mmCIF file of C-alpha atoms and ligand atoms in Angstrom:
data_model
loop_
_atom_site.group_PDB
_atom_site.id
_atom_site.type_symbol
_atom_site.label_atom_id
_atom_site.label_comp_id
_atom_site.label_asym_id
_atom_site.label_seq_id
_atom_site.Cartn_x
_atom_site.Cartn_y
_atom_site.Cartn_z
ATOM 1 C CA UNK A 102 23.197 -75.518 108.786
ATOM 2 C CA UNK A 103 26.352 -75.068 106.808
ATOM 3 C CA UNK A 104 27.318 -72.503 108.985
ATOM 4 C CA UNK A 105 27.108 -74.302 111.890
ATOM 5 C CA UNK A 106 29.316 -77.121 110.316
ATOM 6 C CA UNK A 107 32.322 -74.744 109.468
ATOM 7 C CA UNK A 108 31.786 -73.152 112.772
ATOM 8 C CA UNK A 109 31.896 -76.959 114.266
ATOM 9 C CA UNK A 110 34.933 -77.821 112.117
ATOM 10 C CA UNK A 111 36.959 -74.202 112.746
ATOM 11 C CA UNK A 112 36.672 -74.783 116.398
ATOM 12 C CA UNK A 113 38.190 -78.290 116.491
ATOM 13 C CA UNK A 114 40.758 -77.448 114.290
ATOM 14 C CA UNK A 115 41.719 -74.132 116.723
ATOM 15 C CA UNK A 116 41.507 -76.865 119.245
ATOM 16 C CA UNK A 117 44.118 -79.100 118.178
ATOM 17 C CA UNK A 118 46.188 -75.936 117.361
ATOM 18 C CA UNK A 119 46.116 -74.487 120.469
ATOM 19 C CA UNK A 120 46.582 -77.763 122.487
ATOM 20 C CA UNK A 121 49.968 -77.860 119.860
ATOM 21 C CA UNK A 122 51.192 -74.834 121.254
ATOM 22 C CA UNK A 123 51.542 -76.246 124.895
ATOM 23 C CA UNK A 124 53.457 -79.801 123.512
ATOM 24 C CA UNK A 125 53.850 -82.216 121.316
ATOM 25 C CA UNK A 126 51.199 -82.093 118.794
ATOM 26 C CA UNK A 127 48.495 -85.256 118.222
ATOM 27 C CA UNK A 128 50.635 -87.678 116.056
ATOM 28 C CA UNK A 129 49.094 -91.577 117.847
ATOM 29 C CA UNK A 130 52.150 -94.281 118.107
ATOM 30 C CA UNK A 131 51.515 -97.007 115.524
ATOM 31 C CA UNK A 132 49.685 -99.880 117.000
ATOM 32 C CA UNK A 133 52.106 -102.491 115.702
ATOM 33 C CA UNK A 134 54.817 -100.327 117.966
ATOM 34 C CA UNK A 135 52.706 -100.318 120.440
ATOM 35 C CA UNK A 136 52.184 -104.320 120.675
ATOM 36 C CA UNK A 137 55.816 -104.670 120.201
ATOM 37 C CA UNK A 138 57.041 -102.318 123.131
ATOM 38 C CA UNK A 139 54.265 -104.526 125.409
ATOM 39 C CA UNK A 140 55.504 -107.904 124.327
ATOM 40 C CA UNK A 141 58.881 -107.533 123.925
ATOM 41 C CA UNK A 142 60.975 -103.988 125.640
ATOM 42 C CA UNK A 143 58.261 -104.631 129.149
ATOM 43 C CA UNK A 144 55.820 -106.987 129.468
ATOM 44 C CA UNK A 145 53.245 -106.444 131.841
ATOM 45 C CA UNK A 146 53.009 -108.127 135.205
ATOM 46 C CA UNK A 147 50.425 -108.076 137.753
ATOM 47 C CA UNK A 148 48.567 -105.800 139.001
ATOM 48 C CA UNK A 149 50.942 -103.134 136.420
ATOM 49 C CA UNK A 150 49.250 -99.838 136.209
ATOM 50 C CA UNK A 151 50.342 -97.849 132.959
ATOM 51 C CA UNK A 152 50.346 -93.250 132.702
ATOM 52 C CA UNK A 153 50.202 -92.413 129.654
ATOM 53 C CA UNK A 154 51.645 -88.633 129.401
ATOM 54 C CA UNK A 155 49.589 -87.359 126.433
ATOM 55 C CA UNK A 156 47.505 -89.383 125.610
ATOM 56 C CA UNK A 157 46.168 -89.019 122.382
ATOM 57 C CA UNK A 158 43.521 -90.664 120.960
ATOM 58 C CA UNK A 159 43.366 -93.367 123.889
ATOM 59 C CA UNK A 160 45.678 -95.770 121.406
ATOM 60 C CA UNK A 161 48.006 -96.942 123.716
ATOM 61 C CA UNK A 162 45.807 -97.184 126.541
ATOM 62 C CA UNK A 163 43.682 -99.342 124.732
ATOM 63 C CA UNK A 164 46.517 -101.767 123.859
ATOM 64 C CA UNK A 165 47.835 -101.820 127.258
ATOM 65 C CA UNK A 166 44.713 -103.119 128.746
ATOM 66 C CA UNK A 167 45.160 -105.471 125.590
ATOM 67 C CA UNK A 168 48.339 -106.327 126.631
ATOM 68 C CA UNK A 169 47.242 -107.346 130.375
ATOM 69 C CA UNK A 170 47.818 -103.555 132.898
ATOM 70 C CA UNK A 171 45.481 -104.101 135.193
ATOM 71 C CA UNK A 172 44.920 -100.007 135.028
ATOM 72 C CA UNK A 173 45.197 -97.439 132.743
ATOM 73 C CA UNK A 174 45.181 -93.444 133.619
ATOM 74 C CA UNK A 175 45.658 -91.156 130.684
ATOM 75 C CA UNK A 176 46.681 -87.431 130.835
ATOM 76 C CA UNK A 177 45.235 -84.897 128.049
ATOM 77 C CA UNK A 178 45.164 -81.634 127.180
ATOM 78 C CA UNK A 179 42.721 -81.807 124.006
ATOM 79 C CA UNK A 180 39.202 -82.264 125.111
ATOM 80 C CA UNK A 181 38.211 -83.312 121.857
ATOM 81 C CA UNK A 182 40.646 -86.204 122.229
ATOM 82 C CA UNK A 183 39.425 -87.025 125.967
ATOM 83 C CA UNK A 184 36.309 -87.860 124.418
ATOM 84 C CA UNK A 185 37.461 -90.015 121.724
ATOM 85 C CA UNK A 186 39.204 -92.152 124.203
ATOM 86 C CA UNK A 187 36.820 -92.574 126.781
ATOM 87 C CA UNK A 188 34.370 -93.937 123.361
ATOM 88 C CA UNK A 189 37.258 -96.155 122.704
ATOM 89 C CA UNK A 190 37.794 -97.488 126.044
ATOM 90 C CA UNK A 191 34.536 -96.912 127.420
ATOM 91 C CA UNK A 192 33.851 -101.417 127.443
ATOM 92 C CA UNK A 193 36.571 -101.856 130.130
ATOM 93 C CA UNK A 194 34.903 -99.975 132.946
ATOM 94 C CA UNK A 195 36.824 -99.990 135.877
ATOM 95 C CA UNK A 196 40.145 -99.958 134.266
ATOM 96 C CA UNK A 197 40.915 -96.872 132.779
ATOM 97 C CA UNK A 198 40.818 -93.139 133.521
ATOM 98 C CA UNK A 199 41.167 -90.539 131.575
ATOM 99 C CA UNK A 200 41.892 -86.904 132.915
ATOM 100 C CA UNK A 201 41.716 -83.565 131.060
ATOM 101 C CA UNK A 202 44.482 -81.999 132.578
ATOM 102 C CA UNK A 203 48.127 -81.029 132.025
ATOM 103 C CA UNK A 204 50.293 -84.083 133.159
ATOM 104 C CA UNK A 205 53.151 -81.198 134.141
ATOM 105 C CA UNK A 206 50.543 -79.971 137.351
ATOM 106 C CA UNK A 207 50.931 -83.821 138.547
ATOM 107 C CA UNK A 208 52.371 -83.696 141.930
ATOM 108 C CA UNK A 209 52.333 -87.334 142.851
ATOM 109 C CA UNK A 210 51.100 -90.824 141.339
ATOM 110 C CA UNK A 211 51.370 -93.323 143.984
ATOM 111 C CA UNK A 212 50.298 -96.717 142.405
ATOM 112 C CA UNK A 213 52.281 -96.357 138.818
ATOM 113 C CA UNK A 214 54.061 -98.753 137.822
ATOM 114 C CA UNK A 215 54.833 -97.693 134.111
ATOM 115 C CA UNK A 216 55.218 -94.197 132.556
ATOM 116 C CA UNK A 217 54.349 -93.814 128.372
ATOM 117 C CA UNK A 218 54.747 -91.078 126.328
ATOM 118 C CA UNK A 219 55.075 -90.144 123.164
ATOM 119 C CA UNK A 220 56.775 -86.747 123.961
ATOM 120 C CA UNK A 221 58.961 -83.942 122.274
ATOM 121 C CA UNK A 222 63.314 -83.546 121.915
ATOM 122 C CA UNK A 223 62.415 -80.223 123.982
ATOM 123 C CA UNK A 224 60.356 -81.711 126.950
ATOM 124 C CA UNK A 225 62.106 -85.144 127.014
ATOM 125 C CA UNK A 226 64.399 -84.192 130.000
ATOM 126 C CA UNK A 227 62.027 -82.755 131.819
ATOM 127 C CA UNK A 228 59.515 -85.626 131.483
ATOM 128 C CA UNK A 229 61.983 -87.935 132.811
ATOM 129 C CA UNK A 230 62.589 -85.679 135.873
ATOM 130 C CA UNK A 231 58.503 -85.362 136.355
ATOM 131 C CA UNK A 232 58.663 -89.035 136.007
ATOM 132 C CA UNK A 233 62.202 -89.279 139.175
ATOM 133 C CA UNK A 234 60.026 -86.514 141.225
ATOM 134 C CA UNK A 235 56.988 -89.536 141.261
ATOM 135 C CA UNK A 236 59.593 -91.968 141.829
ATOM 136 C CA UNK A 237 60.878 -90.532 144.825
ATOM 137 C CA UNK A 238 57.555 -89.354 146.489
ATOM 138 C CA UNK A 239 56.103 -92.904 145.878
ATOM 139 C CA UNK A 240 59.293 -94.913 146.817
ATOM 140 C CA UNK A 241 58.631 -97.009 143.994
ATOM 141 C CA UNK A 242 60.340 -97.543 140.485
ATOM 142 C CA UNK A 243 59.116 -96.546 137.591
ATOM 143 C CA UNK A 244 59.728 -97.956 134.145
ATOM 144 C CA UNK A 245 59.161 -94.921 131.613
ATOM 145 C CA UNK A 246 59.242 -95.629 128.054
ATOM 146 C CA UNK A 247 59.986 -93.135 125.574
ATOM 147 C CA UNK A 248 58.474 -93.202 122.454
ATOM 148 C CA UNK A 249 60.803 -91.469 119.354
ATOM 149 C CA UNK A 250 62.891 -90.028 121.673
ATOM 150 C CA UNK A 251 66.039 -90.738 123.939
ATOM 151 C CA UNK A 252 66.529 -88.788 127.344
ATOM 152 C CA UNK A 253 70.130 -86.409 126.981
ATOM 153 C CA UNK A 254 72.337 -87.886 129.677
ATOM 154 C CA UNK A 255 71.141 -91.067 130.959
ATOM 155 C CA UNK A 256 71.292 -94.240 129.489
ATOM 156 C CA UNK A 257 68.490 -96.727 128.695
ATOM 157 C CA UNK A 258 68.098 -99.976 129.404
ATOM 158 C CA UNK A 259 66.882 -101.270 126.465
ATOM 159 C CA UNK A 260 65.343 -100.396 122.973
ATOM 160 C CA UNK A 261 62.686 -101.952 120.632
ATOM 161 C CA UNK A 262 62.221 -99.801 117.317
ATOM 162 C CA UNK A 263 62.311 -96.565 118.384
ATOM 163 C CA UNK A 264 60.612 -97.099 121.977
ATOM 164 C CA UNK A 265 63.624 -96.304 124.678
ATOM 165 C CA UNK A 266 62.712 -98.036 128.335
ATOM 166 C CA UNK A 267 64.454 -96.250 131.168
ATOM 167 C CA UNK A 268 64.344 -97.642 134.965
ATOM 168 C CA UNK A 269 63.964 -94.611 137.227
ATOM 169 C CA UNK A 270 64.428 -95.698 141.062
ATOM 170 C CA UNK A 271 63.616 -93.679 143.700
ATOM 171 C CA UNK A 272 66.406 -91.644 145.201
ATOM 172 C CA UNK A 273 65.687 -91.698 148.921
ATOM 173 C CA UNK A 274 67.586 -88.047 149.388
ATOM 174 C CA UNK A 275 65.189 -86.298 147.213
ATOM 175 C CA UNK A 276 62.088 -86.882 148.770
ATOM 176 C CA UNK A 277 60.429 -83.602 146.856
HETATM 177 C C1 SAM B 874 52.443 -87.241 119.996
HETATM 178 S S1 SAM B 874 50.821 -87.313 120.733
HETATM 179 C C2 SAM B 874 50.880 -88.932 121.473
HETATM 180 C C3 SAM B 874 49.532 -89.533 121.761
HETATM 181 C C4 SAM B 874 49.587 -90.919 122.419
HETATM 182 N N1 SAM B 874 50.388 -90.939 123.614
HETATM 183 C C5 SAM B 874 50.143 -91.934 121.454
HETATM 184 O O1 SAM B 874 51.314 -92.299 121.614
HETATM 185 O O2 SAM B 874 49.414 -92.335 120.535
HETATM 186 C C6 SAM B 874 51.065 -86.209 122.128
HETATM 187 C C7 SAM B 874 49.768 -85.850 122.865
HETATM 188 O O3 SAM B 874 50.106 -85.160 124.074
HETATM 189 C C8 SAM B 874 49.138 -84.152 124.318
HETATM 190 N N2 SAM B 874 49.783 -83.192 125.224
HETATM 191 C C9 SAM B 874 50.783 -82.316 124.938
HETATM 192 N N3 SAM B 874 51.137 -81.641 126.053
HETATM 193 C C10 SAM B 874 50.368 -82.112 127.073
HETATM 194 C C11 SAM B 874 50.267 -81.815 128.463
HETATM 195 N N4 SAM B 874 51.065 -80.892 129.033
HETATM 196 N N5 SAM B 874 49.379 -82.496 129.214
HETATM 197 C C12 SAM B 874 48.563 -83.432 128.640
HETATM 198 N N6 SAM B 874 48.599 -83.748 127.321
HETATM 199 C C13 SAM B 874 49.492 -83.108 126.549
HETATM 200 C C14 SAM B 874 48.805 -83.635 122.933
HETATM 201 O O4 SAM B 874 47.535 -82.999 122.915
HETATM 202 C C15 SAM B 874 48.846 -84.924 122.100
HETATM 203 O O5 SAM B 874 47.581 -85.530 122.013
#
């Protein structure tokens, strides 16, 4: 029986250390933050669908449906995390979805409205240029929100705390 507990516990912790390796590590954005980026840096409108690019522990996706997205689609690379979102979110059937799966093997999101994540310095720029690539396929903009971190070489548009909002249009000459 002990056994099987340390064996339980050494494989979760291997878990979140190998999930670490690929990207940020788990560390969930504050809920306070969280309420404050929704009310005040971008409110939701209608029919707002929110990606968040990591998504933890399900924190944020929680207090986006909170906050009124009419969807929420998470991206995750833990498992063990996957399933302590879905328990979180699992009352607002219909309105969430949670993958486990890289965000970077994304090719497209059609529908988004809002990009989240609670990144890395390292990947930053290359989130935001996931994020233009979605942009341009969809022919929609985007409003990504940074969490911690500011994108080298473009400027946001606004700032609450230490969440950066960035509008990405599409750029009609880069279609892929
Ligand atoms: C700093 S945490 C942020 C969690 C959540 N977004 C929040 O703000 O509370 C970053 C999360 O991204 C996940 N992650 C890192 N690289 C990833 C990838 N390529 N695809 C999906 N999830 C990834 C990690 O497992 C971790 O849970």
């Amino acid at each position: 029986m002990v056994e099987s507990i340390i064996g339980i516990v050494v494989i979760c912790v291997l878990i979140f250390l190998l999930t670490a390796l690929f990207g940020a590590p788990y560390v969930p954005t504050q809920r306070k933050q969280i309420e404050s980026a929704f009310s005040k840096l971008r409110p939701f409108k209608k029919n707002d669908v929110l990606v968040d690019l990591g998504s933890g522990d399900g924190v944020v996706l929680d207090e986006a449906i909170r906050a009124g997205a009419s969807k929420v689609i998470g991206y995750e690379i833990n498992p063990i995390l996957v399933l302590i979102s879905w328990l979180r979110l699992r009352s607002n059937r219909g309105r969430f979805t949670i993958f486990w799966r890289s965000f970077w093997r994304i090719s497209a999101l059609p529908d988004v409205s809002i990009v989240y994540t609670f990144g890395e310095s390292r990947d930053i720029k290359k989130m935001y240029d996931l994020v233009q690539k979605w942009s341009n396929r969809s022919g929609r903009e985007i409003d990504f929100i940074s969490y911690g971190f500011e994108v080298p070489g473009f400027n946001y548009s606004k700032k609450e705390n230490a969440h950066f909002l960035y509008n990405i249009a599409p750029l009609h000459s880069q279609k892929t």
